[in-house]
């Protein structure tokens, strides 16, 4: 009797489970994500990563064409511009600085050369001698002496700086402070855990920065402090120094973020926005691409980084415009990720929808894929939306791998971090990988990363999973939040007031 009851119970349970799965599968088939075609993702990929767009470098024509393509896709789908806007294009002002042709820094019997022992981050032509003053980390409390007209020397970063982004942000703050103090030159002793050859080459080449609308400030250089003799020289060995340079020529340009809104269906929840984002820029052509190339192929197409994520964002734009979710969707295509997350930084400081109405950001960016059975989500366990992301991927046959290569600090290296820093829960949805292996390196920022190298069946599943995950989060009954104790939780409490 007992055995018969157990058998009966198991049979009923299995039948119920099968019926529930069948209903769920039938419901899924009604969603536009399942009807999205491989042909459409391939069309978007082949256009965005085409040779004709010349690597979509910020400030160049291919980048502008990509922005226009996103805007016209939004228009075609009936997506609205952000509230109060008449266009999908948010102008982002930039300053391009050319490389310095010449530069010398002479202290005691040592002569340092621009591009070798030091790199000029910014500033015009100069030729002067001045006293040297060491100011610790160059923060406000470190200025205990009058430094007007003097050469200020500081340690790179701050005592708390960990990531390259934090070091670069600190450099900007130091330059502003040194300018206010009237310094003639700011020297930072570069001792960060980044190879000097890379830092010198990267920051000494043509540089794109946000235009703050005013003076670019005091001339600012990094000296190779990884060489102890230069650290000793400028911290205590030299009382004065001579500096001369041709400076860095500069020009103003505009690029654009692309922003659209899909209104939610729930009378209350539609006032909350899920930000669905990806950056559409890449690194350009030839020497600007930063890696090896040949006369036969000098275009860094950026199929994986980040036409992949941009196509996923366009997929979500279409499917969520066909059948909107309960919460509203804020779509953002960012420019200038490759030059320092600048498009997203600008948006975070100049939002078109109040940030406290944006309750989640699902961003898509990555270096490529080496596992086509899954997606990798950086920050998967940091919010209460893990279940929705896993369900969104499972529906299209993909698993989820959380936080690959933790030693790389990937969460803070993509556009999601600029909204996260404001308090908005913001994981990054990336193509499948578990570590930076040879398959990733083969294409990452390489001229070989073109559409013909992409697995379009995997791209389709990736895009469907991204769009469906966004839908599930937008329909979630509980408002998204950071898991307790996350480093960005205090910012969230300040933003949302709880």
Tab-separated table of N, CA and C in Angstrom, residues 229-340:
chain	number	residue	atom	x	y	z
A	229	UNK	N	66.442	54.843	-9.331
A	229	UNK	CA	67.285	56.041	-9.375
A	229	UNK	C	66.469	57.285	-9.707
A	230	UNK	N	65.396	57.126	-10.501
A	230	UNK	CA	64.576	58.292	-10.831
A	230	UNK	C	63.648	58.651	-9.676
A	231	UNK	N	63.176	57.639	-8.952
A	231	UNK	CA	62.374	57.907	-7.754
A	231	UNK	C	63.212	58.680	-6.735
A	232	UNK	N	64.433	58.205	-6.502
A	232	UNK	CA	65.318	58.883	-5.541
A	232	UNK	C	65.675	60.287	-6.026
A	233	UNK	N	65.903	60.418	-7.335
A	233	UNK	CA	66.299	61.709	-7.889
A	233	UNK	C	65.246	62.771	-7.628
A	234	UNK	N	63.996	62.450	-7.883
A	234	UNK	CA	62.967	63.489	-7.786
A	234	UNK	C	62.316	63.586	-6.417
A	235	UNK	N	62.471	62.579	-5.578
A	235	UNK	CA	61.941	62.683	-4.225
A	235	UNK	C	62.879	63.473	-3.315
A	236	UNK	N	64.196	63.282	-3.521
A	236	UNK	CA	65.113	63.936	-2.582
A	236	UNK	C	66.451	64.332	-3.179
A	237	UNK	N	66.755	63.870	-4.397
A	237	UNK	CA	68.092	64.090	-4.941
A	237	UNK	C	68.277	65.396	-5.683
A	238	UNK	N	67.177	66.006	-6.151
A	238	UNK	CA	67.304	67.230	-6.947
A	238	UNK	C	66.484	68.345	-6.320
A	239	UNK	N	67.107	69.509	-6.153
A	239	UNK	CA	66.392	70.664	-5.600
A	239	UNK	C	65.744	71.497	-6.701
A	240	UNK	N	66.219	71.312	-7.931
A	240	UNK	CA	65.646	72.040	-9.057
A	240	UNK	C	65.784	71.180	-10.309
A	241	UNK	N	65.055	71.551	-11.359
A	241	UNK	CA	65.094	70.811	-12.614
A	241	UNK	C	64.738	71.735	-13.753
A	242	UNK	N	65.147	71.338	-14.956
A	242	UNK	CA	64.802	72.074	-16.169
A	242	UNK	C	63.892	71.203	-17.020
A	243	UNK	N	62.862	71.840	-17.605
A	243	UNK	CA	61.897	71.107	-18.419
A	243	UNK	C	61.658	71.866	-19.710
A	244	UNK	N	61.704	71.135	-20.819
A	244	UNK	CA	61.368	71.749	-22.098
A	244	UNK	C	60.660	70.738	-22.995
A	245	UNK	N	59.670	71.216	-23.737
A	245	UNK	CA	58.897	70.341	-24.608
A	245	UNK	C	58.193	71.158	-25.691
A	246	UNK	N	57.905	70.488	-26.790
A	246	UNK	CA	57.064	71.094	-27.839
A	246	UNK	C	55.598	71.015	-27.465
A	247	UNK	N	55.269	70.209	-26.425
A	247	UNK	CA	53.888	70.089	-25.974
A	247	UNK	C	53.065	69.166	-26.863
A	248	UNK	N	51.811	69.045	-26.534
A	248	UNK	CA	50.899	68.177	-27.282
A	248	UNK	C	49.823	69.026	-27.953
A	249	UNK	N	49.822	69.046	-29.282
A	249	UNK	CA	48.766	69.740	-30.010
A	249	UNK	C	47.433	69.072	-29.719
A	250	UNK	N	46.358	69.858	-29.734
A	250	UNK	CA	45.052	69.299	-29.413
A	250	UNK	C	43.953	69.900	-30.277
A	251	UNK	N	42.862	69.138	-30.405
A	251	UNK	CA	41.694	69.619	-31.135
A	251	UNK	C	40.429	69.063	-30.499
A	252	UNK	N	39.335	69.774	-30.651
A	252	UNK	CA	38.049	69.365	-30.093
A	252	UNK	C	37.251	68.577	-31.121
A	253	UNK	N	36.613	67.488	-30.664
A	253	UNK	CA	35.733	66.709	-31.523
A	253	UNK	C	34.511	66.269	-30.722
A	254	UNK	N	33.482	65.816	-31.417
A	254	UNK	CA	32.308	65.225	-30.776
A	254	UNK	C	32.186	63.769	-31.176
A	255	UNK	N	31.741	62.944	-30.247
A	255	UNK	CA	31.238	61.627	-30.551
A	255	UNK	C	29.866	61.545	-29.890
A	256	UNK	N	29.235	60.379	-29.915
A	256	UNK	CA	27.859	60.302	-29.419
A	256	UNK	C	27.600	58.989	-28.698
A	257	UNK	N	26.902	59.076	-27.563
A	257	UNK	CA	26.184	57.944	-27.023
A	257	UNK	C	24.834	57.878	-27.734
A	258	UNK	N	24.275	56.691	-27.840
A	258	UNK	CA	22.980	56.517	-28.508
A	258	UNK	C	21.992	55.998	-27.465
A	259	UNK	N	20.904	56.738	-27.243
A	259	UNK	CA	20.017	56.467	-26.103
A	259	UNK	C	18.564	56.413	-26.563
A	260	UNK	N	17.851	55.360	-26.173
A	260	UNK	CA	16.434	55.223	-26.479
A	260	UNK	C	15.686	54.609	-25.320
A	261	UNK	N	14.351	54.755	-25.325
A	261	UNK	CA	13.515	54.289	-24.217
A	261	UNK	C	12.340	53.474	-24.757
A	262	UNK	N	12.098	52.330	-24.100
A	262	UNK	CA	10.889	51.545	-24.328
A	262	UNK	C	10.059	51.619	-23.058
A	263	UNK	N	8.891	52.185	-23.129
A	263	UNK	CA	8.061	52.379	-21.928
A	263	UNK	C	7.510	51.055	-21.427
A	264	UNK	N	7.521	50.876	-20.115
A	264	UNK	CA	6.996	49.665	-19.499
A	264	UNK	C	5.489	49.622	-19.508
A	265	UNK	N	4.937	48.449	-19.216
A	265	UNK	CA	3.480	48.258	-19.280
A	265	UNK	C	2.798	48.379	-17.929
A	266	UNK	N	3.537	48.229	-16.843
A	266	UNK	CA	2.934	48.273	-15.515
A	266	UNK	C	2.796	49.729	-15.072
A	267	UNK	N	1.602	50.147	-14.635
A	267	UNK	CA	1.393	51.559	-14.276
A	267	UNK	C	2.368	52.075	-13.218
A	268	UNK	N	2.796	51.222	-12.302
A	268	UNK	CA	3.713	51.639	-11.258
A	268	UNK	C	5.169	51.363	-11.641
A	269	UNK	N	5.433	50.154	-12.100
A	269	UNK	CA	6.817	49.752	-12.362
A	269	UNK	C	7.427	50.447	-13.567
A	270	UNK	N	6.608	51.015	-14.433
A	270	UNK	CA	7.169	51.661	-15.622
A	270	UNK	C	8.000	52.904	-15.275
A	271	UNK	N	7.879	53.373	-14.043
A	271	UNK	CA	8.709	54.502	-13.600
A	271	UNK	C	10.107	54.061	-13.170
A	272	UNK	N	10.332	52.741	-13.160
A	272	UNK	CA	11.659	52.188	-12.919
A	272	UNK	C	12.238	51.715	-14.254
A	273	UNK	N	13.531	51.905	-14.433
A	273	UNK	CA	14.173	51.587	-15.711
A	273	UNK	C	15.239	50.509	-15.531
A	274	UNK	N	15.257	49.560	-16.453
A	274	UNK	CA	16.362	48.626	-16.592
A	274	UNK	C	17.241	49.153	-17.725
A	275	UNK	N	18.493	49.449	-17.421
A	275	UNK	CA	19.430	49.949	-18.432
A	275	UNK	C	20.026	48.746	-19.161
A	276	UNK	N	19.878	48.726	-20.476
A	276	UNK	CA	20.438	47.673	-21.325
A	276	UNK	C	21.489	48.348	-22.202
A	277	UNK	N	22.759	47.965	-22.044
A	277	UNK	CA	23.831	48.764	-22.649
A	277	UNK	C	24.935	47.915	-23.254
A	278	UNK	N	25.699	48.558	-24.133
A	278	UNK	CA	26.895	47.961	-24.742
A	278	UNK	C	27.665	49.089	-25.411
A	279	UNK	N	28.985	48.939	-25.506
A	279	UNK	CA	29.754	49.956	-26.226
A	279	UNK	C	29.960	49.521	-27.669
A	280	UNK	N	29.858	50.486	-28.591
A	280	UNK	CA	29.947	50.170	-30.016
A	280	UNK	C	31.273	50.607	-30.632
A	281	UNK	N	32.133	51.273	-29.893
A	281	UNK	CA	33.413	51.731	-30.442
A	281	UNK	C	34.444	50.612	-30.416
A	282	UNK	N	35.519	50.794	-31.181
A	282	UNK	CA	36.676	49.904	-31.104
A	282	UNK	C	37.932	50.752	-31.306
A	283	UNK	N	39.030	50.158	-31.750
A	283	UNK	CA	40.327	50.832	-31.672
A	283	UNK	C	40.846	51.375	-33.002
A	284	UNK	N	40.153	51.128	-34.127
A	284	UNK	CA	40.554	51.760	-35.374
A	284	UNK	C	41.441	50.907	-36.254
A	285	UNK	N	42.397	51.548	-36.901
A	285	UNK	CA	43.241	50.885	-37.899
A	285	UNK	C	44.721	51.156	-37.644
A	286	UNK	N	45.564	50.305	-38.244
A	286	UNK	CA	47.008	50.535	-38.246
A	286	UNK	C	47.602	50.692	-36.864
A	287	UNK	N	48.515	51.661	-36.714
A	287	UNK	CA	49.213	51.874	-35.447
A	287	UNK	C	48.254	52.199	-34.315
A	288	UNK	N	47.150	52.861	-34.636
A	288	UNK	CA	46.195	53.218	-33.582
A	288	UNK	C	45.577	51.980	-32.938
A	289	UNK	N	45.556	50.876	-33.679
A	289	UNK	CA	44.974	49.652	-33.136
A	289	UNK	C	45.758	49.055	-31.986
A	290	UNK	N	47.047	49.397	-31.898
A	290	UNK	CA	47.844	49.005	-30.747
A	290	UNK	C	48.432	47.615	-30.796
A	291	UNK	N	48.174	46.860	-31.886
A	291	UNK	CA	48.751	45.530	-32.015
A	291	UNK	C	49.262	45.330	-33.431
A	292	UNK	N	49.829	44.159	-33.690
A	292	UNK	CA	50.426	43.910	-35.002
A	292	UNK	C	49.373	43.855	-36.100
A	293	UNK	N	49.779	44.263	-37.284
A	293	UNK	CA	48.898	44.227	-38.456
A	293	UNK	C	49.776	44.079	-39.684
A	294	UNK	N	49.154	43.819	-40.805
A	294	UNK	CA	49.877	43.648	-42.070
A	294	UNK	C	49.288	44.591	-43.107
A	295	UNK	N	50.010	44.846	-44.197
A	295	UNK	CA	49.438	45.664	-45.278
A	295	UNK	C	48.139	45.073	-45.823
A	296	UNK	N	48.030	43.757	-45.758
A	296	UNK	CA	46.823	43.103	-46.272
A	296	UNK	C	45.632	43.255	-45.332
A	297	UNK	N	45.895	43.448	-44.036
A	297	UNK	CA	44.808	43.593	-43.065
A	297	UNK	C	45.270	44.472	-41.911
A	298	UNK	N	44.923	45.737	-41.985
A	298	UNK	CA	45.307	46.693	-40.942
A	298	UNK	C	44.097	47.216	-40.178
A	299	UNK	N	42.927	46.587	-40.381
A	299	UNK	CA	41.691	47.048	-39.739
A	299	UNK	C	41.380	46.166	-38.532
A	300	UNK	N	41.201	46.795	-37.380
A	300	UNK	CA	40.809	46.095	-36.163
A	300	UNK	C	39.279	46.163	-36.070
A	301	UNK	N	38.630	45.140	-36.643
A	301	UNK	CA	37.171	45.183	-36.848
A	301	UNK	C	36.370	45.145	-35.559
A	302	UNK	N	36.899	44.517	-34.513
A	302	UNK	CA	36.182	44.480	-33.237
A	302	UNK	C	34.878	43.722	-33.285
A	303	UNK	N	34.903	42.520	-33.907
A	303	UNK	CA	33.689	41.713	-33.953
A	303	UNK	C	33.291	41.242	-32.553
A	304	UNK	N	34.253	40.713	-31.813
A	304	UNK	CA	33.969	40.223	-30.463
A	304	UNK	C	33.899	41.371	-29.467
A	305	UNK	N	34.761	42.355	-29.646
A	305	UNK	CA	34.846	43.492	-28.714
A	305	UNK	C	34.650	44.794	-29.502
A	306	UNK	N	33.420	45.308	-29.641
A	306	UNK	CA	32.262	44.765	-28.967
A	306	UNK	C	31.031	44.808	-29.877
A	307	UNK	N	31.237	44.441	-31.147
A	307	UNK	CA	30.055	44.268	-31.987
A	307	UNK	C	29.167	43.177	-31.394
A	308	UNK	N	29.775	42.168	-30.775
A	308	UNK	CA	29.025	41.090	-30.124
A	308	UNK	C	27.990	41.657	-29.148
A	309	UNK	N	28.452	42.481	-28.213
A	309	UNK	CA	27.545	43.057	-27.227
A	309	UNK	C	26.571	44.041	-27.832
A	310	UNK	N	27.011	44.788	-28.849
A	310	UNK	CA	26.133	45.763	-29.492
A	310	UNK	C	24.996	45.063	-30.222
A	311	UNK	N	25.296	43.943	-30.884
A	311	UNK	CA	24.259	43.161	-31.552
A	311	UNK	C	23.287	42.596	-30.518
A	312	UNK	N	23.793	42.178	-29.361
A	312	UNK	CA	22.913	41.705	-28.286
A	312	UNK	C	21.995	42.827	-27.807
A	313	UNK	N	22.538	44.015	-27.660
A	313	UNK	CA	21.720	45.165	-27.256
A	313	UNK	C	20.645	45.458	-28.291
A	314	UNK	N	20.983	45.377	-29.584
A	314	UNK	CA	19.999	45.592	-30.648
A	314	UNK	C	18.933	44.497	-30.641
A	315	UNK	N	19.326	43.281	-30.291
A	315	UNK	CA	18.352	42.192	-30.168
A	315	UNK	C	17.347	42.506	-29.077
A	316	UNK	N	17.835	42.931	-27.919
A	316	UNK	CA	16.937	43.308	-26.825
A	316	UNK	C	16.064	44.491	-27.222
A	317	UNK	N	16.640	45.434	-27.963
A	317	UNK	CA	15.859	46.595	-28.415
A	317	UNK	C	14.669	46.146	-29.252
A	318	UNK	N	14.898	45.198	-30.154
A	318	UNK	CA	13.792	44.762	-31.010
A	318	UNK	C	12.776	43.924	-30.250
A	319	UNK	N	13.247	42.923	-29.510
A	319	UNK	CA	12.298	42.018	-28.861
A	319	UNK	C	11.487	42.720	-27.779
A	320	UNK	N	12.117	43.634	-27.053
A	320	UNK	CA	11.389	44.347	-25.992
A	320	UNK	C	10.528	45.470	-26.541
A	321	UNK	N	10.797	45.914	-27.760
A	321	UNK	CA	9.893	46.892	-28.377
A	321	UNK	C	8.661	46.199	-28.961
A	322	UNK	N	8.813	44.960	-29.415
A	322	UNK	CA	7.679	44.184	-29.925
A	322	UNK	C	6.736	43.824	-28.784
A	323	UNK	N	7.291	43.382	-27.680
A	323	UNK	CA	6.491	42.994	-26.509
A	323	UNK	C	7.145	43.586	-25.269
A	324	UNK	N	6.752	44.794	-24.871
A	324	UNK	CA	7.399	45.468	-23.733
A	324	UNK	C	7.234	44.705	-22.429
A	325	UNK	N	8.152	44.972	-21.503
A	325	UNK	CA	8.120	44.377	-20.173
A	325	UNK	C	7.412	45.314	-19.204
A	326	UNK	N	7.300	44.904	-17.947
A	326	UNK	CA	6.610	45.718	-16.948
A	326	UNK	C	7.380	47.006	-16.651
A	327	UNK	N	8.695	46.868	-16.446
A	327	UNK	CA	9.510	48.061	-16.233
A	327	UNK	C	9.920	48.644	-17.573
A	328	UNK	N	10.266	49.912	-17.571
A	328	UNK	CA	10.758	50.556	-18.788
A	328	UNK	C	12.199	50.123	-19.049
A	329	UNK	N	12.591	50.202	-20.302
A	329	UNK	CA	13.937	49.830	-20.728
A	329	UNK	C	14.644	51.082	-21.242
A	330	UNK	N	15.835	51.339	-20.706
A	330	UNK	CA	16.688	52.430	-21.189
A	330	UNK	C	17.843	51.806	-21.953
A	331	UNK	N	17.859	51.993	-23.265
A	331	UNK	CA	18.886	51.428	-24.134
A	331	UNK	C	20.004	52.445	-24.319
A	332	UNK	N	21.245	52.027	-24.101
A	332	UNK	CA	22.382	52.936	-24.300
A	332	UNK	C	23.479	52.225	-25.073
A	333	UNK	N	23.839	52.799	-26.223
A	333	UNK	CA	25.043	52.398	-26.939
A	333	UNK	C	26.129	53.405	-26.595
A	334	UNK	N	27.185	52.951	-25.926
A	334	UNK	CA	28.235	53.863	-25.471
A	334	UNK	C	29.343	54.001	-26.508
A	335	UNK	N	29.856	55.198	-26.632
A	335	UNK	CA	31.090	55.434	-27.366
A	335	UNK	C	32.271	55.436	-26.389
A	336	UNK	N	33.472	55.360	-26.916
A	336	UNK	CA	34.721	55.655	-26.176
A	336	UNK	C	34.999	54.744	-24.986
A	337	UNK	N	34.532	53.502	-25.013
A	337	UNK	CA	34.920	52.569	-23.963
A	337	UNK	C	36.403	52.249	-24.045
A	338	UNK	N	36.893	52.078	-25.268
A	338	UNK	CA	38.268	51.620	-25.466
A	338	UNK	C	39.315	52.661	-25.062
A	339	UNK	N	38.916	53.881	-24.853
A	339	UNK	CA	39.868	54.931	-24.469
A	339	UNK	C	39.654	55.377	-23.029
A	340	UNK	N	39.085	54.480	-22.206
A	340	UNK	CA	38.967	54.787	-20.788
A	340	UNK	C	37.555	54.841	-20.246
